[in-house]
Coordinates of C-alpha atoms in Angstrom, one line a residue:
M13 CA -72.9 8.4 4.1
N14 CA -70.3 11.0 4.9
A15 CA -70.5 11.9 8.5
R16 CA -69.5 15.5 9.1
N17 CA -70.4 18.3 11.6
H18 CA -71.8 21.5 10.6
H19 CA -74.2 24.0 12.3
R20 CA -77.2 25.2 10.5
T21 CA -79.1 28.1 10.1
A22 CA -80.7 30.4 7.8
R23 CA -82.6 33.4 8.9
V24 CA -84.5 34.4 5.8
G25 CA -85.2 33.0 2.4
T26 CA -83.8 35.0 -0.5
L27 CA -85.6 35.3 -3.7
I28 CA -83.4 36.1 -6.8
G29 CA -84.4 35.6 -10.3
G30 CA -87.4 33.6 -9.1
A31 CA -85.3 30.9 -7.4
L32 CA -85.8 30.4 -3.8
F33 CA -83.6 28.6 -1.3
A34 CA -85.7 27.2 1.5
L35 CA -84.2 26.7 5.0
V36 CA -85.7 24.6 7.8
A37 CA -85.3 26.9 11.0
G38 CA -86.3 26.7 14.6
G39 CA -87.3 29.6 16.8
L40 CA -84.2 30.8 18.6
P41 CA -84.0 33.9 20.6
A42 CA -82.4 36.8 18.7
L43 CA -79.3 38.7 19.8
A44 CA -78.9 42.5 19.6
D45 CA -76.9 43.6 16.6
P46 CA -73.2 43.1 17.4
S47 CA -72.2 46.6 16.3
A48 CA -74.5 47.9 19.1
A49 CA -73.0 45.6 21.7
P50 CA -71.9 47.6 25.0
E51 CA -68.4 48.2 25.3
T52 CA -68.3 46.9 28.9
P53 CA -66.3 44.1 30.5
A54 CA -67.8 40.6 30.3
A55 CA -68.2 40.7 34.1
A56 CA -70.6 43.6 33.8
R57 CA -73.0 41.8 31.4
S58 CA -74.5 39.6 34.1
D59 CA -77.7 37.6 33.1
G60 CA -79.0 37.5 36.5
S61 CA -78.5 33.7 37.2
G62 CA -75.2 33.9 38.9
S63 CA -74.5 34.7 42.6
L64 CA -71.7 34.7 45.2
V65 CA -71.4 34.3 48.9
M66 CA -68.0 34.9 50.6
V67 CA -67.4 32.8 53.7
L68 CA -64.8 34.7 55.8
D69 CA -62.9 33.0 58.6
S70 CA -63.2 35.1 61.7
S71 CA -61.6 32.7 64.1
G72 CA -59.2 33.7 66.8
S73 CA -56.1 33.0 64.6
M74 CA -57.1 35.9 62.3
A75 CA -56.0 38.2 64.9
D76 CA -52.5 37.1 64.2
D77 CA -49.9 39.3 62.5
D78 CA -49.7 38.4 58.9
G79 CA -46.0 39.4 58.7
T80 CA -46.5 43.1 57.7
G81 CA -47.5 44.5 61.2
R82 CA -51.1 44.1 60.3
T83 CA -53.5 41.3 61.4
R84 CA -54.7 38.7 59.1
M85 CA -58.2 40.1 59.4
E86 CA -57.0 43.6 58.5
S87 CA -55.5 42.2 55.3
A88 CA -58.7 40.1 54.7
R89 CA -60.8 43.3 55.1
T90 CA -58.7 45.2 52.4
A91 CA -58.8 42.2 50.1
V92 CA -62.6 41.9 50.3
G93 CA -62.9 45.6 49.6
T94 CA -60.9 45.1 46.4
V95 CA -63.1 42.3 45.4
V96 CA -66.4 44.2 45.7
D97 CA -64.9 47.0 43.8
G98 CA -64.1 44.7 40.9
L99 CA -67.5 42.9 40.8
P100 CA -70.2 44.0 38.3
D101 CA -72.8 46.5 39.4
G102 CA -75.8 44.5 40.8
F103 CA -74.0 41.1 40.9
P104 CA -75.8 39.2 43.7
T105 CA -73.3 39.0 46.6
G106 CA -73.4 38.0 50.3
L107 CA -71.0 37.6 53.2
R108 CA -71.1 34.8 55.9
V109 CA -68.6 34.7 58.8
Y110 CA -67.7 32.0 61.3
G111 CA -65.8 32.3 64.7
A112 CA -66.9 36.0 65.0
D113 CA -69.5 35.9 67.8
R114 CA -68.1 33.7 70.6
P115 CA -64.7 32.7 72.0
Q116 CA -65.8 29.1 71.6
G117 CA -68.7 27.4 69.8
C118 CA -69.0 25.0 66.8
A119 CA -72.3 26.6 65.9
D120 CA -70.7 30.1 65.6
T121 CA -71.5 31.0 61.9
R122 CA -73.6 34.0 60.8
L123 CA -74.9 35.5 57.6
V124 CA -73.7 39.1 57.8
R125 CA -74.9 40.3 54.4
P126 CA -77.7 38.3 52.5
V127 CA -77.0 37.6 48.9
R128 CA -78.6 40.6 47.2
P129 CA -77.6 42.9 44.3
L130 CA -74.2 44.1 45.2
D131 CA -74.1 47.2 47.6
R132 CA -70.4 47.9 47.7
A133 CA -70.5 50.3 50.8
A134 CA -72.7 48.0 52.8
M135 CA -70.3 45.1 52.2
K136 CA -67.2 47.0 53.1
Q137 CA -69.0 48.2 56.4
A138 CA -70.1 44.6 57.1
V139 CA -66.7 43.2 56.8
A140 CA -65.1 46.2 58.9
A141 CA -67.4 45.3 61.8
V142 CA -66.1 41.7 62.1
R143 CA -63.8 40.9 64.9
P144 CA -61.9 37.5 65.1
R145 CA -62.7 35.6 68.2
G146 CA -63.6 31.9 68.1
D147 CA -63.6 28.4 66.5
T148 CA -63.4 27.2 62.9
P149 CA -66.7 25.4 62.0
I150 CA -66.0 25.3 58.3
G151 CA -68.3 22.2 57.5
L152 CA -71.4 23.9 59.1
S153 CA -70.6 27.2 57.4
L154 CA -70.4 25.6 53.9
R155 CA -73.8 23.9 54.4
K156 CA -75.5 27.1 55.5
A157 CA -73.7 29.1 52.6
A158 CA -75.3 26.8 50.1
R159 CA -78.7 27.8 51.4
D160 CA -77.7 31.4 51.3
L161 CA -77.4 31.3 47.5
P162 CA -80.7 31.9 45.7
R163 CA -81.9 29.4 43.1
P164 CA -81.7 30.8 39.5
A165 CA -85.2 31.9 38.3
G166 CA -87.2 30.7 35.5
G167 CA -85.2 27.5 34.9
S168 CA -81.9 29.3 34.1
I169 CA -78.6 27.8 35.0
G170 CA -75.9 30.0 36.5
T171 CA -72.9 29.8 38.5
R172 CA -73.5 29.9 42.2
T173 CA -70.2 30.3 44.1
I174 CA -69.2 29.8 47.7
L175 CA -65.8 31.4 48.2
L176 CA -64.2 30.4 51.4
V177 CA -61.3 32.3 52.9
S178 CA -59.5 30.5 55.7
D179 CA -56.2 30.5 57.7
G180 CA -56.5 27.2 59.1
E181 CA -58.5 23.9 59.2
D182 CA -61.9 23.1 60.6
N183 CA -61.5 22.3 64.4
C184 CA -65.0 21.2 65.0
G185 CA -64.9 17.9 63.0
T186 CA -68.8 17.7 62.5
P187 CA -69.9 18.0 59.8
P188 CA -66.7 17.0 57.9
P189 CA -65.9 19.8 55.5
C190 CA -64.9 17.6 52.6
E191 CA -67.9 15.5 52.8
V192 CA -70.2 18.6 53.0
A193 CA -68.5 20.0 49.8
E194 CA -68.8 16.6 48.0
Q195 CA -72.6 16.5 48.8
L196 CA -73.0 20.1 47.8
G197 CA -71.2 19.4 44.5
K198 CA -73.4 16.6 43.6
E199 CA -76.7 18.2 44.7
G200 CA -77.2 20.8 41.9
V201 CA -76.0 22.1 38.6
G202 CA -73.8 25.2 38.6
L203 CA -72.6 25.2 42.4
R204 CA -69.0 25.6 43.1
V205 CA -66.9 25.9 46.2
D206 CA -63.7 27.9 45.7
T207 CA -61.2 28.1 48.7
V208 CA -58.4 30.5 49.4
G209 CA -55.8 29.5 52.0
F210 CA -54.3 32.5 53.6
Q211 CA -50.9 31.6 55.1
V212 CA -51.7 28.0 55.5
K213 CA -49.5 24.8 55.2
G214 CA -49.8 21.1 55.9
A215 CA -53.0 19.6 57.0
A216 CA -54.9 23.0 56.7
R217 CA -53.9 23.5 53.0
E218 CA -54.7 19.6 52.3
Q219 CA -58.2 20.3 53.8
L220 CA -58.9 23.3 51.7
E221 CA -57.7 21.7 48.7
C222 CA -60.0 18.7 49.5
I223 CA -63.0 21.1 49.8
A224 CA -62.4 22.7 46.5
N225 CA -61.8 19.6 44.6
A226 CA -64.9 18.0 46.1
G227 CA -67.0 21.1 45.6
N228 CA -66.3 21.6 41.7
G229 CA -64.0 24.6 42.3
R230 CA -60.3 25.5 42.7
Y231 CA -57.8 26.1 45.5
Y232 CA -56.0 29.4 45.5
D233 CA -52.9 29.7 47.7
A234 CA -52.2 33.1 49.3
P235 CA -48.9 33.3 51.3
D236 CA -49.2 37.0 52.0
A237 CA -51.7 39.9 51.8
E238 CA -51.0 40.9 48.2
A239 CA -51.6 37.2 47.2
L240 CA -54.8 37.1 49.1
A241 CA -56.3 40.1 47.3
R242 CA -55.0 38.8 44.0
Q243 CA -56.5 35.3 44.5
L244 CA -59.8 36.6 45.8
Q245 CA -60.3 38.9 42.7
R246 CA -59.6 35.9 40.5
A247 CA -62.1 33.7 42.0
S248 CA -64.8 36.1 42.3
R249 CA -64.4 37.5 38.8
L250 CA -64.4 33.9 37.4
S251 CA -67.8 33.5 39.1
A252 CA -69.2 36.6 37.8
D253 CA -67.8 36.0 34.2
G254 CA -69.4 32.5 33.9
Y255 CA -70.5 31.0 30.6
R256 CA -73.9 32.6 29.5
L257 CA -76.0 29.6 28.6
R258 CA -79.1 29.9 26.3
G259 CA -81.8 27.7 25.0
E260 CA -85.0 25.9 25.8
R261 CA -85.0 23.4 28.6
V262 CA -85.2 19.8 27.6
A263 CA -84.7 16.5 29.3
G264 CA -83.0 14.0 27.2
A265 CA -83.8 10.4 27.9
A266 CA -81.5 7.7 29.4
T267 CA -82.6 5.2 26.7
A268 CA -83.5 5.5 22.9
G269 CA -87.1 4.6 23.4
G270 CA -88.0 7.5 25.7
A271 CA -86.1 10.2 23.7
P272 CA -88.1 13.5 23.3
V273 CA -88.7 14.8 19.9
L274 CA -86.7 17.9 19.0
V275 CA -87.4 20.5 16.2
P276 CA -84.5 22.9 15.0
G277 CA -83.5 25.0 17.8
Q278 CA -81.2 25.7 20.7
Y279 CA -81.7 23.6 23.9
L280 CA -80.4 23.1 27.6
D281 CA -80.0 19.9 29.3
T282 CA -77.7 18.5 32.0
I283 CA -75.5 15.3 31.9
G284 CA -73.7 13.4 34.8
P285 CA -70.5 11.1 34.6
G286 CA -71.0 8.1 32.4
E287 CA -74.4 9.2 31.1
K288 CA -75.9 9.1 27.6
R289 CA -78.7 11.4 26.7
Y290 CA -81.1 10.6 23.8
Y291 CA -83.1 12.9 21.6
A292 CA -85.3 12.0 18.5
V293 CA -85.6 14.0 15.3
G294 CA -87.4 13.5 12.0
L295 CA -85.2 14.0 8.9
D296 CA -85.8 14.4 5.4
A297 CA -83.7 12.8 2.6
V298 CA -81.8 15.9 1.3
S299 CA -80.9 18.4 3.9
T300 CA -77.9 18.7 6.0
V301 CA -78.4 18.1 9.6
D302 CA -76.2 19.6 12.3
F303 CA -76.0 18.8 16.0
A304 CA -73.7 20.2 18.5
A305 CA -73.3 19.8 22.2
T306 CA -71.2 22.1 24.4
A307 CA -70.6 20.9 28.0
V308 CA -70.1 23.6 30.6
P309 CA -68.4 22.3 33.7
Q310 CA -67.2 24.7 36.4
P311 CA -64.1 26.4 35.2
G312 CA -61.0 24.6 36.7
A313 CA -62.9 21.8 38.3
A314 CA -61.0 18.5 38.3
V315 CA -60.8 16.6 35.0
D316 CA -58.6 13.9 33.4
T317 CA -56.7 14.3 30.2
F318 CA -59.1 11.8 28.4
D319 CA -62.5 12.8 30.0
A320 CA -64.6 13.2 27.0
L321 CA -67.8 14.5 25.5
S322 CA -69.1 12.7 22.3
T323 CA -72.0 13.3 20.0
R324 CA -73.7 10.8 17.6
I325 CA -76.4 10.5 15.0
E326 CA -78.1 7.2 14.9
Y327 CA -80.6 5.7 12.4
D328 CA -82.8 3.1 14.0
E329 CA -81.3 -0.4 14.1
H330 CA -78.6 0.6 11.5
G331 CA -76.3 2.1 14.0
S332 CA -74.2 5.1 13.8
C333 CA -74.4 7.7 10.9
G334 CA -71.5 9.7 12.3
T335 CA -69.8 10.4 15.8
H336 CA -67.5 13.0 17.1
T337 CA -65.5 12.9 20.4
A338 CA -63.8 15.9 22.1
R339 CA -61.4 15.6 25.1
F340 CA -59.8 18.1 27.5
L341 CA -56.2 16.9 26.8
Q342 CA -54.9 18.4 29.9
K343 CA -55.4 17.9 33.7
E344 CA -55.1 21.5 35.0
G345 CA -58.9 22.0 35.2
A346 CA -62.2 21.9 33.3
V347 CA -63.2 24.3 30.3
P348 CA -66.2 24.3 28.0
L349 CA -66.0 21.3 25.9
T350 CA -67.8 21.1 22.4
S351 CA -68.5 18.0 20.3
A352 CA -70.3 18.2 16.9
V353 CA -71.8 15.8 14.3
A354 CA -73.7 16.2 11.0
R355 CA -75.7 14.1 8.7
I356 CA -74.6 15.2 5.2
R357 CA -76.2 13.5 2.3
S358 CA -73.8 11.6 0.1
Q359 CA -73.4 12.8 -3.5
E360 CA -75.1 9.6 -4.6
G361 CA -77.8 9.8 -2.1
T362 CA -77.8 5.9 -1.9
R363 CA -76.6 5.2 1.7
T364 CA -78.9 4.1 4.6
C365 CA -78.3 7.5 6.5
D366 CA -79.4 9.4 3.3
R367 CA -82.9 8.2 3.9
A368 CA -85.8 10.2 5.4
G369 CA -87.0 9.0 8.7
R370 CA -86.7 9.0 12.5
Y371 CA -83.1 9.5 13.8
R372 CA -81.6 9.8 17.3
L373 CA -79.2 12.4 18.4
V374 CA -77.0 11.2 21.3
V375 CA -74.7 12.9 23.8
E376 CA -72.3 10.9 26.0
R377 CA -70.1 11.9 28.7
E378 CA -67.0 9.9 29.8
S379 CA -65.2 10.7 33.2
K380 CA -62.3 9.0 34.9
K381 CA -62.3 8.2 38.6
G382 CA -61.3 11.4 40.6
S383 CA -62.7 13.7 37.9
D384 CA -65.4 16.3 38.6
A385 CA -68.7 14.2 39.6
A386 CA -71.1 17.2 39.1
R387 CA -73.8 17.2 36.6
W388 CA -72.7 19.5 33.7
P389 CA -75.1 21.8 31.8
I390 CA -75.1 21.0 28.1
E391 CA -76.0 23.5 25.4
L392 CA -77.5 21.8 22.3
V393 CA -77.9 23.2 18.9
Y394 CA -79.8 21.2 16.1
G395 CA -80.1 22.8 12.8
V396 CA -81.3 21.8 9.2
E397 CA -79.7 23.3 6.1
A398 CA -81.5 23.0 2.8
P399 CA -79.6 21.9 -0.4
P400 CA -78.8 24.2 -3.2
A401 CA -81.4 24.7 -6.1
K402 CA -81.3 22.1 -8.8
G403 CA -78.9 23.0 -11.7
V404 CA -76.5 25.1 -9.8
T405 CA -72.9 24.5 -10.5
L406 CA -71.1 24.9 -7.2
A407 CA -67.6 26.2 -6.9
Q408 CA -64.9 23.4 -6.2
S409 CA -63.8 22.6 -2.7
Q410 CA -61.0 24.6 -1.1
T411 CA -58.7 22.1 0.5
E412 CA -55.4 24.0 1.0
Y413 CA -54.5 26.8 3.5
G414 CA -52.5 28.6 0.8
R415 CA -51.6 32.0 1.9
G416 CA -53.4 31.4 5.3
G417 CA -51.0 28.8 6.2
K418 CA -48.3 28.9 9.0
E419 CA -46.3 31.5 7.2
A420 CA -49.0 33.9 6.8
V421 CA -48.1 37.6 7.6
L422 CA -50.7 38.9 10.2
P423 CA -51.7 42.6 11.0
A424 CA -49.3 44.7 12.9
G425 CA -49.7 48.0 14.7
D426 CA -51.2 49.3 18.0
P427 CA -53.8 46.9 19.4
R428 CA -57.5 48.0 20.0
E429 CA -59.0 47.1 23.3
V430 CA -61.8 44.4 23.3
R431 CA -63.4 42.3 25.8
G432 CA -64.1 38.7 24.9
G433 CA -67.5 37.0 25.7
T434 CA -68.2 34.2 28.1
G435 CA -69.2 31.7 25.4
F436 CA -70.8 31.3 22.0
N437 CA -73.9 33.2 22.8
D438 CA -72.2 36.4 23.7
A439 CA -68.9 36.2 21.9
E440 CA -67.5 39.5 20.9
T441 CA -67.5 40.3 17.2
I442 CA -64.1 41.5 15.9
G443 CA -62.6 41.8 12.4
E444 CA -59.2 41.9 10.8
G445 CA -56.7 43.8 12.9
V446 CA -54.9 43.7 16.3
W447 CA -56.8 43.4 19.5
R448 CA -56.0 43.5 23.1
D449 CA -57.6 41.8 26.1
R450 CA -56.9 40.3 29.6
I451 CA -57.6 36.9 30.9
L452 CA -57.9 35.2 34.3
P453 CA -56.5 31.7 35.1
S454 CA -59.1 28.9 34.2
Q455 CA -60.9 31.4 32.0
T456 CA -61.8 31.1 28.3
L457 CA -62.7 34.2 26.3
W458 CA -64.8 34.1 23.0
Y459 CA -64.7 36.1 19.9
R460 CA -66.6 36.0 16.6
V461 CA -65.0 36.8 13.3
P462 CA -67.3 37.0 10.1
A463 CA -66.0 35.3 7.0
G464 CA -67.9 34.6 3.7
W465 CA -67.7 32.5 0.7
G466 CA -64.1 32.1 -0.5
Q467 CA -62.6 33.7 2.7
Q468 CA -60.6 32.1 5.4
V469 CA -59.9 33.1 8.9
R470 CA -56.3 33.1 10.2
Y471 CA -55.0 34.4 13.6
E472 CA -52.5 34.3 16.3
V473 CA -52.7 34.7 20.1
E474 CA -49.9 36.1 22.0
F475 CA -49.8 35.7 25.8
A476 CA -47.9 38.7 27.6
N477 CA -44.7 38.8 29.4
E478 CA -46.1 39.2 33.0
P479 CA -44.3 39.7 36.4
T480 CA -44.3 36.4 38.2
V481 CA -44.9 35.9 41.9
D482 CA -41.4 34.6 42.6
G483 CA -39.6 36.1 39.8
G484 CA -38.8 32.6 38.4
T485 CA -40.2 30.2 35.9
A486 CA -40.3 27.0 37.6
T487 CA -44.0 26.4 37.4
Y488 CA -45.7 26.0 34.1
S489 CA -49.3 26.4 32.8
Y490 CA -50.5 26.7 29.2
G491 CA -52.2 29.1 26.9
A492 CA -54.4 27.7 24.1
T493 CA -56.9 28.6 21.4
Q494 CA -59.6 26.8 19.4
L495 CA -61.2 27.9 16.1
Y496 CA -64.9 27.0 15.5
T497 CA -66.9 27.1 12.1
P498 CA -70.3 29.0 12.4
A499 CA -71.6 25.5 12.9
R500 CA -69.6 25.5 16.1
H501 CA -67.5 22.5 14.9
P502 CA -63.9 22.8 16.3
L503 CA -61.3 22.8 13.6
T504 CA -58.2 20.6 14.0
G505 CA -55.8 22.9 12.1
G506 CA -54.7 19.9 10.0
G507 CA -51.2 19.8 11.5
E508 CA -50.5 23.2 10.2
F509 CA -50.9 25.2 13.5
H510 CA -49.9 24.8 17.1
P511 CA -53.0 25.8 19.1
S512 CA -51.5 25.2 22.5
A513 CA -48.3 26.4 24.2
M514 CA -46.7 26.2 27.7
Y515 CA -47.0 29.4 29.7
N516 CA -44.8 30.5 32.6
G517 CA -45.2 34.3 32.5
R518 CA -42.8 34.7 29.7
P519 CA -44.3 35.5 26.1
A520 CA -46.0 32.6 24.5
A521 CA -47.9 32.4 21.1
V522 CA -50.3 30.1 19.5
A523 CA -51.8 30.0 16.2
M524 CA -54.8 28.7 14.2
G525 CA -56.8 29.1 11.0
G526 CA -59.1 27.4 8.6
V527 CA -59.2 26.7 4.9
P528 CA -61.4 28.9 2.5
V529 CA -65.1 28.5 2.8
A530 CA -66.5 26.4 0.0
W531 CA -70.0 24.6 -0.2
T532 CA -68.3 21.4 -1.6
N533 CA -65.8 21.2 1.3
R534 CA -68.5 19.0 2.9
Y535 CA -67.5 16.2 0.6
E536 CA -64.0 16.2 1.5
D537 CA -62.5 13.7 3.9
R538 CA -60.1 15.9 6.0
T539 CA -61.6 17.0 9.3
D540 CA -59.9 20.4 8.8
V541 CA -61.6 20.9 5.5
W542 CA -65.2 19.4 5.4
P543 CA -66.6 21.5 8.3
V544 CA -65.7 24.7 6.6
H545 CA -68.6 24.6 4.2
A546 CA -70.7 27.7 4.9
G547 CA -69.8 31.3 5.6
G548 CA -71.0 33.3 8.7
G549 CA -69.5 34.0 12.2
F550 CA -66.4 31.8 13.0
Y551 CA -65.7 31.6 16.7
L552 CA -62.3 31.7 18.3
S553 CA -61.8 31.0 22.0
V554 CA -58.7 31.7 24.1
T555 CA -57.9 29.8 27.4
L556 CA -55.4 30.3 30.1
G557 CA -54.6 27.2 32.2
A558 CA -55.5 27.1 35.8
Q559 CA -52.1 26.8 37.2
A560 CA -51.4 30.3 35.9
A561 CA -52.8 31.4 39.1
E562 CA -49.6 30.2 40.9
I563 CA -47.4 32.1 38.4
A564 CA -48.7 35.5 37.5
E565 CA -48.4 38.4 39.9
N566 CA -51.3 40.4 38.4
P567 CA -54.9 39.1 38.8
Q568 CA -55.2 38.8 35.0
I569 CA -52.6 38.5 32.1
G570 CA -52.6 40.3 29.0
L571 CA -53.0 38.7 25.5
V572 CA -53.0 40.1 22.0
L573 CA -55.0 38.8 19.0
R574 CA -53.7 39.3 15.5
V575 CA -56.6 38.5 13.1
S576 CA -56.8 38.3 9.3
V577 CA -59.7 37.4 7.1
L578 CA -58.1 36.4 3.8
G579 CA -59.5 36.3 0.3
E580 CA -62.2 38.3 -1.5
E581 CA -65.7 37.3 -0.4
R582 CA -67.9 36.0 -3.2
A583 CA -71.8 36.6 -3.3
G584 CA -72.6 32.9 -3.2
P585 CA -71.3 29.5 -3.3
E586 CA -71.7 28.8 -7.0
H587 CA -68.9 28.7 -9.5
G588 CA -68.0 32.0 -10.9
A589 CA -70.0 33.9 -8.2
P590 CA -69.2 37.7 -8.3
A591 CA -67.6 39.6 -5.5
A592 CA -70.0 40.3 -2.6
E593 CA -71.0 44.0 -2.2
A594 CA -70.9 45.8 1.2
P595 CA -74.4 46.8 2.6
G596 CA -75.6 49.8 0.6
G597 CA -74.1 48.7 -2.7
D598 CA -71.1 50.9 -2.7
G599 CA -68.9 48.2 -4.3
K600 CA -66.7 47.7 -1.3
H601 CA -66.0 44.2 -0.4
D602 CA -67.0 43.1 3.1
S603 CA -68.2 40.1 4.7
T604 CA -72.0 39.6 4.5
A605 CA -71.8 37.6 7.6
S606 CA -71.0 40.7 9.6
A607 CA -74.6 41.8 9.2
D608 CA -75.7 38.5 10.9
S609 CA -76.9 39.2 14.3
G610 CA -79.4 36.8 15.4
G611 CA -80.0 33.2 16.3
A612 CA -78.4 30.4 18.1
G613 CA -75.3 30.8 19.8
G614 CA -74.8 34.3 18.3
A615 CA -74.0 32.8 14.9
G616 CA -77.5 33.6 13.8
W617 CA -79.7 32.3 11.0
T618 CA -77.3 33.1 8.2
G619 CA -79.0 33.8 5.0
I620 CA -76.5 34.2 2.1
A621 CA -77.8 35.1 -1.2
A622 CA -75.9 34.2 -4.4
A623 CA -76.4 35.5 -8.0
A624 CA -74.5 34.1 -11.0
G625 CA -74.5 35.5 -14.4
A626 CA -77.5 35.8 -16.7
A627 CA -79.0 32.7 -15.3
V628 CA -79.5 34.2 -11.8
M629 CA -79.9 31.7 -9.1
A630 CA -80.2 31.8 -5.3
A631 CA -78.4 30.0 -2.7
L632 CA -79.7 30.2 0.8
V633 CA -77.3 28.2 3.0
A634 CA -78.0 27.8 6.7
V635 CA -75.2 27.3 9.1
F636 CA -76.2 26.0 12.6
V637 CA -73.7 26.5 15.3
Y638 CA -71.8 23.7 17.0
V639 CA -68.7 24.0 19.4
R640 CA -66.1 22.5 21.4
S641 CA -64.0 24.0 23.9
R642 CA -61.5 26.3 23.2
R643 CA -58.4 25.0 24.0
G644 CA -58.0 21.6 25.3
A645 CA -60.5 19.7 23.3
A646 CA -59.1 17.9 20.4
A647 CA -61.7 16.1 18.4
R648 CA -61.9 12.7 16.7
T649 CA -64.5 12.2 14.0
T650 CA -65.7 8.8 12.8
R651 CA -67.8 8.5 9.6
G652 CA -70.6 6.2 9.6
S653 CA -70.6 3.4 7.1
A654 CA -74.4 3.0 6.7

């Protein structure tokens, strides 16, 4: 069979001229209509499962002059005030201090403000009352801070962050801070320890870097008061803007024999380094089946270039029907990583994997020594798409980029403000035009662009010219983008585009695009063509590398998106389909996908009706959503030979 990846989903069956397309669909939570989405920053759209506790060094050295005539503690108070002003309303936030109560003592750590819905005035008052006095029991404070953070309710998975600010190393020795951080990092899903070193060097900096690395987080260097405020803002906002996961909880088996049976839908599981997770499904002999897995490690956590997430469809003893592998392809830090695979019936219908029967869906994680050892949440999407009605003549495949290639002329003019989502589930819907946003180091922003039959998405991302911390360009990070089909399959660009570029504060641009949407693209061999076989919401992600935190003077850096949706949308996938009409039948051509507002991952169960000539027919094609990570996950697809 031809192994390809495509996300399924059809929301309603459409009856035209007596021909009905049936879609096998699972119950997924509906999203609000994209046009009604609040125009608020992603950080203000908290789902209630994330939380933050700041651990503030209040040891005697914080009374030292920071070089500006102010004490380090005075600068820390100002920085904390800036942080709480920038957090979303109601975001659960607390404050713990150490070294504030006694001149000496390795048990001197206290929760000043419990982790509760944010009260900005109370937080500022609490930090204003802290006076630096004593020792530096970092290890004990970290252990207690983990207990300060509430567990997400109702089985949800959110980012729980310990944000440690210190101007020196632990001087108590027991418990060892790095060992505590490592233990905490392995104990639960979603916990991260970020550290900010305020005017530290040598052993103190090394210890704080060790804590962050072991605790699934990032180290931020703050040589002065301005840098302290900047780095604290970045770390706290990254926590509040964490990927919004969605799905029914499921526990995949470690072996094929114990695999739980899935029906079409969206699920949440977790996976550890070197693990495989098995799931069982019953498939018919004609439908396209899509399976996507998105791993969501803590942003910026330690990863290796070749750390990978793989998906596979297996048919009993006959082995693999198809496999797909996504890799980070950079070492700066983790980002969401998506792998997707599909069972697409061959045109002849004679291959082993075309048969009806029990199949296995498999997810595997590969991690090198020294990479993040935490369990990662994985968001799974499994969908089924019915075939077209018998006798329908489908339009030919669209294998060339044509006017959507690298020389395409993209929109110009003044950009409109937009705020990207945290992931597939809340990706901000945008259309053709010029858009402006801002992004944090280690962050990935997500957007959704509707495109229907015969249309193709083409866009560029420009990273802004930003003031740098030292006025130079010696440090480099990267900016990247990734385009996904409505089935969340990451497109390769076919060598036509450059989706990643070095970034050092000077302008940089990346580009991506897909071929036109055609039903028969699924029978093509090119990995940049066959996934583009159904219309709906295409996803684009934008990532800024973690090392940009060492470059940019502003907490966030600007970006501009220039987006085109090329080609006239057709009413269906069949040959000679007329142009689609905009809602209301006014004759204006618009993407039918733009009306899609529900379903898995925000792509929805997309029903697309097609009518052709006097022999009116219906084509209901479902696209289920699969994804890979935005920027640094290049994918390898292997077709099964069964």
